[in-house]
XYZ file of C-alpha atoms in Angstrom:
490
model
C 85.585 -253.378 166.234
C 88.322 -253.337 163.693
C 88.874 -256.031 161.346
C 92.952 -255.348 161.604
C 94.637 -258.114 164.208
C 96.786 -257.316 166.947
C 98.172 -259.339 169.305
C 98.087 -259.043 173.050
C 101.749 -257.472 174.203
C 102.505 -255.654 177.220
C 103.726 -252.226 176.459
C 105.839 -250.072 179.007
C 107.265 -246.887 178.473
C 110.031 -245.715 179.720
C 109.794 -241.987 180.563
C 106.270 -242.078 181.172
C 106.068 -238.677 183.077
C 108.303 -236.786 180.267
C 106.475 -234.022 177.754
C 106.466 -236.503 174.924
C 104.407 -239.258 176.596
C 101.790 -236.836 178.041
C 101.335 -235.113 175.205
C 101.565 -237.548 172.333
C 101.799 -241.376 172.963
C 99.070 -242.322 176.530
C 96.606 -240.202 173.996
C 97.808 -241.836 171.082
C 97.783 -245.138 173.136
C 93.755 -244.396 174.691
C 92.449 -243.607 170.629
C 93.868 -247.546 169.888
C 91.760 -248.721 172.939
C 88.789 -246.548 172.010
C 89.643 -247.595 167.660
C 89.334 -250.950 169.394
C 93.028 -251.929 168.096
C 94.335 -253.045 171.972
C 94.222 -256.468 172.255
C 91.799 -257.451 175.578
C 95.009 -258.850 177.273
C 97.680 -256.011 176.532
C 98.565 -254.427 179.357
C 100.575 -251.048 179.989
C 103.399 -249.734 182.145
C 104.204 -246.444 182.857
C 108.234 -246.298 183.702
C 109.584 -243.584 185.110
C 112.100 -242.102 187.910
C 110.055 -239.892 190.106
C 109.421 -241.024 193.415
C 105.518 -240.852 194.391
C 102.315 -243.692 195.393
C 101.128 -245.184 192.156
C 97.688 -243.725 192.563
C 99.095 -240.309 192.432
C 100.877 -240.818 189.071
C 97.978 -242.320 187.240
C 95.769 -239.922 188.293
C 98.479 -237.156 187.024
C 98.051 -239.717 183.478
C 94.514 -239.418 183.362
C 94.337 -235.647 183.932
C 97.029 -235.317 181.089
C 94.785 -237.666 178.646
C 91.352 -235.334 179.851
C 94.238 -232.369 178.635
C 95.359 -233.791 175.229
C 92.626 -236.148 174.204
C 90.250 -233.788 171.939
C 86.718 -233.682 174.281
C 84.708 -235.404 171.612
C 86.819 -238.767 171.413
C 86.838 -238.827 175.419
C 84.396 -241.628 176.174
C 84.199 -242.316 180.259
C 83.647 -246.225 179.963
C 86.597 -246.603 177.325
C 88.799 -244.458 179.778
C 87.979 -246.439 182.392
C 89.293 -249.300 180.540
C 91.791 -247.943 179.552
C 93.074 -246.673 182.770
C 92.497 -250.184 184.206
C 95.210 -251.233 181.854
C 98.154 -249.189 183.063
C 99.810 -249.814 185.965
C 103.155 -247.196 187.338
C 106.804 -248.425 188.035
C 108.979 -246.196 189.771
C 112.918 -247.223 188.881
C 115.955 -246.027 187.422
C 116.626 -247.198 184.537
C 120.297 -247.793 184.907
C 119.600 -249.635 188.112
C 119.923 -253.324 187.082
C 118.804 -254.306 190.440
C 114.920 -252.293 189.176
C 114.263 -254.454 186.239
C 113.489 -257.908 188.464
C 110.221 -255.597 189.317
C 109.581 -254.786 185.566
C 110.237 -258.810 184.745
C 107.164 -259.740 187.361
C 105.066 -257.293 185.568
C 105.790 -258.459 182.151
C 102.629 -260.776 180.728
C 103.791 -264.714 179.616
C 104.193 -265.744 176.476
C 103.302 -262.034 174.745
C 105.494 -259.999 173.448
C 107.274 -257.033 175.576
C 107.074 -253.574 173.642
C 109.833 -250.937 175.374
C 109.748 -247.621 173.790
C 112.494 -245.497 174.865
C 111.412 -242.192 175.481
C 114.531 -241.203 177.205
C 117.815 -239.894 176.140
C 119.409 -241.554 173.564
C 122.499 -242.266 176.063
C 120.463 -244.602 178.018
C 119.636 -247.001 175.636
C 122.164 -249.383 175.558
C 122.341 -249.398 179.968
C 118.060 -250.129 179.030
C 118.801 -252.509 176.417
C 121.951 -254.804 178.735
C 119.293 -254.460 181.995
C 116.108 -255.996 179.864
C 118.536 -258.634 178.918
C 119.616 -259.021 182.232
C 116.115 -260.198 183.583
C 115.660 -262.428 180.577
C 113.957 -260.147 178.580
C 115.469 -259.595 175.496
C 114.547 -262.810 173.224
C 110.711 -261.375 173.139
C 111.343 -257.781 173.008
C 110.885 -255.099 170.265
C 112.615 -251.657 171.505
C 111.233 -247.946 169.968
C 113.953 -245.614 169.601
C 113.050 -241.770 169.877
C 114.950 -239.239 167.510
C 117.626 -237.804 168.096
C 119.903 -241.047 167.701
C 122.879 -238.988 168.368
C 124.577 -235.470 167.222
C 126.425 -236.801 164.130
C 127.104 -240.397 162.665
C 129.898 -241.524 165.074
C 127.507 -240.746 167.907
C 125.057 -242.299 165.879
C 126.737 -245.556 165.445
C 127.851 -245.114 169.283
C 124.026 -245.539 170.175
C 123.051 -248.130 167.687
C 125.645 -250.483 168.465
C 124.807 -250.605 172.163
C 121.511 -251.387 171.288
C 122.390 -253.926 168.334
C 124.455 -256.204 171.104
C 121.255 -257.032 172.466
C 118.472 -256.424 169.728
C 118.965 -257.552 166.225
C 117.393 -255.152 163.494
C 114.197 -256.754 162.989
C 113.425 -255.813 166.176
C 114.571 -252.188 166.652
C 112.022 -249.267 165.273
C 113.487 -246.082 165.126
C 110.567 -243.922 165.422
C 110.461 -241.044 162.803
C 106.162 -239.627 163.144
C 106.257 -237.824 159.990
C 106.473 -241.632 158.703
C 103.230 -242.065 160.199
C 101.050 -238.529 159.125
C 98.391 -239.787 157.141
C 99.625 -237.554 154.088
C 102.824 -239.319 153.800
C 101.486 -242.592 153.787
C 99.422 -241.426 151.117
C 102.453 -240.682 148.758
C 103.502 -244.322 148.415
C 99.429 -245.131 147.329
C 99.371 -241.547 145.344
C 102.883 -242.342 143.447
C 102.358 -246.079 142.710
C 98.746 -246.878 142.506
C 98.838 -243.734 139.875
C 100.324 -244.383 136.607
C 99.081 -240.903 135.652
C 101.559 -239.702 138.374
C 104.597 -242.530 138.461
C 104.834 -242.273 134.193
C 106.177 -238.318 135.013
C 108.263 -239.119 138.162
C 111.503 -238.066 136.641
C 113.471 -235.425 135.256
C 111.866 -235.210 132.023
C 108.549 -234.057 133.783
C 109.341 -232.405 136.929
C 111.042 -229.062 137.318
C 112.259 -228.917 140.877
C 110.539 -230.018 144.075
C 109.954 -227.641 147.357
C 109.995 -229.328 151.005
C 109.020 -226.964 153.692
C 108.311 -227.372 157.706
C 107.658 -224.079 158.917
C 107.324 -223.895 162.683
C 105.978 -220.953 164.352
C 106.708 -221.720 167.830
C 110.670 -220.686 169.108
C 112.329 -222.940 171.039
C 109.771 -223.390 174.025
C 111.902 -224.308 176.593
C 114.194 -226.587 174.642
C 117.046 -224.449 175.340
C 119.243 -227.415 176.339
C 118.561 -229.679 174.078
C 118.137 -227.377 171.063
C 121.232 -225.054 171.300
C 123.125 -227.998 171.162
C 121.049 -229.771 168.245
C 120.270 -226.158 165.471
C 117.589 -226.914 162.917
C 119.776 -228.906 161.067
C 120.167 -231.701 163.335
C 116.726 -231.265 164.631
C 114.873 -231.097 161.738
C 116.703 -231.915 158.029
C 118.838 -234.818 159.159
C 115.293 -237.071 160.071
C 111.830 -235.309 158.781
C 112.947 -233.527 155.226
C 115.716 -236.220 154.460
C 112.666 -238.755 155.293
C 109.837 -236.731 152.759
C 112.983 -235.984 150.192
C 113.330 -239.836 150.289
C 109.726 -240.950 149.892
C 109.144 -238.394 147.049
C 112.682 -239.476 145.296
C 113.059 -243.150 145.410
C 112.411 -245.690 142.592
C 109.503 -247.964 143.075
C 110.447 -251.125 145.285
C 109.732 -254.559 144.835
C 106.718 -254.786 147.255
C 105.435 -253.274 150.604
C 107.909 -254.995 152.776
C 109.773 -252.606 155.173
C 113.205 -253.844 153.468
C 112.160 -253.467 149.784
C 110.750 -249.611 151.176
C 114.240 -249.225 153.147
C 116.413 -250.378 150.081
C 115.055 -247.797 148.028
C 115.146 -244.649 150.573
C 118.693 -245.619 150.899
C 119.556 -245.528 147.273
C 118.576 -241.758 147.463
C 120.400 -240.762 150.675
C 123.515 -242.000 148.719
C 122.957 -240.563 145.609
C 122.673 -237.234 147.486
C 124.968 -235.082 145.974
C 127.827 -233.782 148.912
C 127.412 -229.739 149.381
C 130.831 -228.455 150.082
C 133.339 -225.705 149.140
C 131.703 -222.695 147.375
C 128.377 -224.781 147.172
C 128.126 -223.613 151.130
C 127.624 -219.753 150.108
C 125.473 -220.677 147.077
C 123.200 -223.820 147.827
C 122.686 -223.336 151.721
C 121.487 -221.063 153.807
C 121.632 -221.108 157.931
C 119.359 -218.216 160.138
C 118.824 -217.435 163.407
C 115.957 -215.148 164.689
C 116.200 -211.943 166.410
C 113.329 -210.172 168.089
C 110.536 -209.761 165.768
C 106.540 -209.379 165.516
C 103.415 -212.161 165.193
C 99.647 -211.853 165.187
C 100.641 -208.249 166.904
C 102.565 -209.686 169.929
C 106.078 -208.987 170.374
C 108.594 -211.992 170.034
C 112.271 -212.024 171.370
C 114.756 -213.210 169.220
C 116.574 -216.430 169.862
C 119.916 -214.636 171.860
C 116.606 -213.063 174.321
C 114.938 -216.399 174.991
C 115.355 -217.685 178.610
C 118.516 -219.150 179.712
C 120.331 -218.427 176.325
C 123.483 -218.474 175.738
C 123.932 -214.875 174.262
C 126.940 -215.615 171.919
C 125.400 -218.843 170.151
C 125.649 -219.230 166.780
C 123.214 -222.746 166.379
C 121.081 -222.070 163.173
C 117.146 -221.312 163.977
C 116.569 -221.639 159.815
C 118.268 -223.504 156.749
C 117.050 -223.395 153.560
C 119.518 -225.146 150.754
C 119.305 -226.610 147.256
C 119.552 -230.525 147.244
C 121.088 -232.828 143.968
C 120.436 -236.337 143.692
C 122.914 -238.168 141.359
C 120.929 -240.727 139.512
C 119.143 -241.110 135.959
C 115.553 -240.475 137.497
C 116.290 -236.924 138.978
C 119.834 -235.665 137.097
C 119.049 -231.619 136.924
C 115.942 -231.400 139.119
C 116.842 -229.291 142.326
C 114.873 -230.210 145.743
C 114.568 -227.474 147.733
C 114.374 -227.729 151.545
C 113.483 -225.286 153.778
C 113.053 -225.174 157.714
C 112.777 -222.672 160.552
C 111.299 -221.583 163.699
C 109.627 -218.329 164.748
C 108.053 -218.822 160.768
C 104.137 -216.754 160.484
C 102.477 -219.809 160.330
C 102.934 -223.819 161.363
C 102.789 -225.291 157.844
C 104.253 -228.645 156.322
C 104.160 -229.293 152.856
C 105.873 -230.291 149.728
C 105.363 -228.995 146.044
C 106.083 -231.000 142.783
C 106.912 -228.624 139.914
C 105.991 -229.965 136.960
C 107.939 -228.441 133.942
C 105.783 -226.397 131.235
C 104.518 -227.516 127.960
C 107.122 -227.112 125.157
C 105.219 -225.568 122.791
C 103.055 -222.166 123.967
C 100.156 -221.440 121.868
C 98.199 -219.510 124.420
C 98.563 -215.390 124.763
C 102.580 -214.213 125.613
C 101.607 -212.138 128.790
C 99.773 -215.600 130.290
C 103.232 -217.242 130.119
C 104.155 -217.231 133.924
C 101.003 -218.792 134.994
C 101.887 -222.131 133.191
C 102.911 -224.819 135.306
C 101.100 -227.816 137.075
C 101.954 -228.666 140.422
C 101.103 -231.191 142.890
C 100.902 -229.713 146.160
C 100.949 -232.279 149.211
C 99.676 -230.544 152.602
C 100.949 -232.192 155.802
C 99.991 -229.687 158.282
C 98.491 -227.589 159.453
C 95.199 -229.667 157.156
C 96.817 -232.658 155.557
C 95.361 -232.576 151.938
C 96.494 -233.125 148.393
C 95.868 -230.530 145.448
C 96.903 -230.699 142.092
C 97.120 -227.058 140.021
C 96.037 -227.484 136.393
C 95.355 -224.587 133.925
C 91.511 -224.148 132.773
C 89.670 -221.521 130.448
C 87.901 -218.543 132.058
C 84.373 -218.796 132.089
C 82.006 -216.332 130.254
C 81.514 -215.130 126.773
C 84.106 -212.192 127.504
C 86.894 -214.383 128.502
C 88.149 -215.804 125.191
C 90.745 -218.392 125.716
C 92.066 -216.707 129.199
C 94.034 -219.045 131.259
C 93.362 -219.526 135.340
C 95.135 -221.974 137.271
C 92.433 -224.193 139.175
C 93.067 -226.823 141.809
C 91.880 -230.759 141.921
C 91.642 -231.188 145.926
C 91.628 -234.074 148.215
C 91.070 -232.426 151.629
C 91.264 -235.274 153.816
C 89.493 -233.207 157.029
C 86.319 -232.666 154.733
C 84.299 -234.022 151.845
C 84.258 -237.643 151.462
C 86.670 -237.900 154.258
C 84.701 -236.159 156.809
C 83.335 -239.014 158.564
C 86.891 -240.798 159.235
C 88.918 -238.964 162.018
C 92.103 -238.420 161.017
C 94.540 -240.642 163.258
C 97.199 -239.002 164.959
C 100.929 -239.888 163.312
C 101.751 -241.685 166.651
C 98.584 -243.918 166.354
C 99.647 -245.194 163.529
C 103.237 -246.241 164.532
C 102.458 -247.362 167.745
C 99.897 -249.915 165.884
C 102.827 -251.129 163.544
C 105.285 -251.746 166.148
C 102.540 -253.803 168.332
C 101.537 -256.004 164.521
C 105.337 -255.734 164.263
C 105.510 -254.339 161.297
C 108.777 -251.982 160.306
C 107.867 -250.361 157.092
C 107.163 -247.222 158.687
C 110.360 -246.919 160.667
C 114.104 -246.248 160.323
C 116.825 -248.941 159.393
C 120.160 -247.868 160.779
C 121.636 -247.408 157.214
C 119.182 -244.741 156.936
C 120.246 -243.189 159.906
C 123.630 -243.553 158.960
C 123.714 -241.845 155.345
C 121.694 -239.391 156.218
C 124.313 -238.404 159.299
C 126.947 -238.864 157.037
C 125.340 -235.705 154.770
C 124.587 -233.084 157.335
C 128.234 -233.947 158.636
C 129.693 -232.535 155.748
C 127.478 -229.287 155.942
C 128.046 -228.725 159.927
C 131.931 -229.473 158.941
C 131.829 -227.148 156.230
C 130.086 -223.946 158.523
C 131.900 -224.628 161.498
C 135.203 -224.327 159.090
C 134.458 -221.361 157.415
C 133.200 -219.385 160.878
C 130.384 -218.158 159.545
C 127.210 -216.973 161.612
C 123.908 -217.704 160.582
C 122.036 -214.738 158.817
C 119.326 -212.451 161.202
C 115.735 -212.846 160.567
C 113.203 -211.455 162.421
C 110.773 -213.605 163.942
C 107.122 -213.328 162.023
C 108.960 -213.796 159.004
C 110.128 -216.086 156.361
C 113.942 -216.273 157.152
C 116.955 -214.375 155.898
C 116.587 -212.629 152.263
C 119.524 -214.945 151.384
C 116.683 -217.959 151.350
C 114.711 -216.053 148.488
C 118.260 -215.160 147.156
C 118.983 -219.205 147.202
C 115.698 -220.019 144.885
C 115.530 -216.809 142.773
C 119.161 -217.461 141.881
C 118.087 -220.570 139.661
C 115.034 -218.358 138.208
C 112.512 -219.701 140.700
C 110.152 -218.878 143.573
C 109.311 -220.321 146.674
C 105.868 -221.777 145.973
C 102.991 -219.180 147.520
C 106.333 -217.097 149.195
C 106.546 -219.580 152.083
């Protein structure tokens, strides 16, 4: 059993028969039970709309968990307990005359856990009918991205839920928070004078973020034609990684001294307007295309599409933060679909040594950099210059890597917890460090506002790329322009 305390709470989720909590949270919800995190008295509710007997919707659960829990963590007696947990709740959600029903269910005196994983328009009708029944005073809600299509929406969204939750007890759910890698940064950037001493602009050259997807849009038509990669991607994940790697140390570990300092950074972000929109950003869509020698249609030829949209598939741009710590050091982020491979990761340039005294022609291969792996195999490596071995070699130069593979060595024996483990843990201990204030949210709208203003001004359609590839030419344009490469040509 774990040594970590967690009180008993009854958790129901709302959506329970959507993509997102069949795939990711009742699996993420059975590895706490089997980690031994679920309090004995924590109970769960599966919330949803369709009609249908209760025994036919928890069986549909438990064939989805036998589907996404990996065959080697699927223990029968631990499913059995688990599945003795959860009980189904058919209502709709705007019906304040359902939630009477969800009261009865609720367990005294513990704590009532309502993640939302609904459309963000629902919230607030969710958030006035749990206060309705009385529910409100011991209730922490879990908000699912996207909150909103731009900051008024935004603020739209959170104020409906703020009339009835105060801060403290709203967690805006953001997994790359929780990816074991990224928790790792805060331990790997303060624990480490030999790293937090050349956290600045006198050390580091530039920085790389890139989330590569190779997937299209698989049947997020709807939802993503209205959304682009901008919305979808940059305004939460990469804002949320350019944040971690930027800010200043905070105070302590609290989730407001960690929040403070993200903020600082979303508004020192430098505004990316005018002629800066044909030099520091670039916006792609995919056209038809070739990977692992299958064909691939491009985004106009995907099902339903709408075959004059111009929502991006791809950006790439060149971020400035406007503060002592990183005046002069470029971030680069970069984001697609229909990529060659699924890969997450970020890349700390470290600037070269002033003084050369090695051979001329072994110039370009000096540079350390710290490269932090989030998918596809989260890992940190750090690239430092060594000699050649043998007696032939003289003093030529290789570039070597220090590795921390967290799926093998050392590591092996700890199974890496899914992001969604993670946060679901923190929200039951109540803990919001790993979540989004609505500041956050807010800033970080406020930013990609200015860039969607800016393209939708100047009419512009995103640059082709073909799918199987990296993105437009103009995104290698964007990097080479400043007399740099995309680390590994991502």
């Amino acid at each position: 059993m774990s040594s970590i305390s967690v009180e008993p709470c009854t958790f129901a989720l709302f959506g329970a028969l959507g993509d997102l909590a069949l795939r990711k949270l009742f699996p993420a919800l059975y590895q706490l039970d089997r980690a031994g995190l679920l309090h004995e008295r924590t109970r769960l509710l599966a919330l949803a709309r369709e009609p249908g007997s209760v025994q036919e919707h928890l069986a549909s659960i438990e064939a989805h968990l036998h589907e996404f829990v990996a065959s080697d963590t699927l223990d029968t007696t631990v499913l059995q307990r688990f599945l003795g947990r959860l009980n189904y709740l058919h209502m709709d959600f705007l019906d304040a005359q359902a939630y009477p029903a969800l009261a009865a269910q609720v367990t005294p005196e513990a704590p009532l856990i309502a993640y939302f994983a609904t459309p963000a328009a629902v919230y607030g009708g969710i958030c006035e009918n749990l206060a309705k029944v009385g529910l409100a005073e011991r209730t922490r809600v879990v908000l699912e991205k996207p909150i909103g299509h731009d900051l008024e929406s935004s603020r739209r969204v959170n104020d409906a839920v703020a009339q009835f939750f105060p801060e403290n007890r709203i967690y805006r759910i953001d997994h790359y928070l929780g990816k074991e890698t990224v928790q790792n940064l805060i331990a790997l950037r303060f624990a480490n004078s030999l790293f937090e001493t050349q956290w600045n602009q006198t050390s580091i050259s530039h920085v790389e973020i890139s989330v590569a997807e190779k997937v299209g849009i698989e049947g997020r038509w709807g939802y993503f034609d209205k959304a682009g990669q901008l919305r979808d991607m940059i305004q939460n994940h990469l804002l949320q990684l350019l944040c971690l790697i930027a800010m200043d140390p905070p105070s302590d570990l609290s989730a407001d001294s960690i929040r403070d300092e993200k903020v600082k950074v979303l508004k020192a972000l430098a505004p990316i307007t005018g002629e800066g929109l044909g030099t520091r950003v670039v916006r792609g869509q995919y056209i038809a295309g070739h990977s692992d020698g299958r064909a691939l249609p491009g985004y106009l030829d995907e099902e339903n599409a709408n075959t004059h949209s111009d929502t991006e598939t791809f950006v790439a741009l060149r971020a400035d933060i406007r503060n002592w710590r990183w005046a002069g050091v470029p971030f680069y982020l970069r984001t697609g679909k229909r990529m060659p491979q699924k890969l997450s990761q970020i890349v700390i340039h470290f600037k070269e040594p002033q003084h050369y005294i090695f051979a001329a022609e072994q110039r370009l291969q000096i540079g350390n950099k710290l490269i932090i792996r989030l998918q596809p195999d989260e890992g940190i490596s750090l690239r430092v210059m060594t000699k050649e071995q043998g007696l032939d070699k003289g003093m030529q130069l290789r570039s070597s890597p220090l590795q921390l593979n967290f799926s093998d060595g050392s590591f092996r024996s700890a199974r890496i917890p899914d992001a969604y483990e993670r946060l679901l843990l923190e929200v039951m201990r109540g803990n919001q460090n790993l979540f989004v204030r609505k500041d956050e949210i807010e800033y970080a709208w406020k930013w990609c506002d200015q860039l969607i203003a800016g393209w939708k001004q100047s009419g512009e359609a995103p640059r082709p790329y073909a799918a199987g590839t990296w993105g437009p030419v103009a995104a290698v344009a964007l990097i080479t322009r400043d007399g740099r490469s995309w680390y590994g040509d991502i």
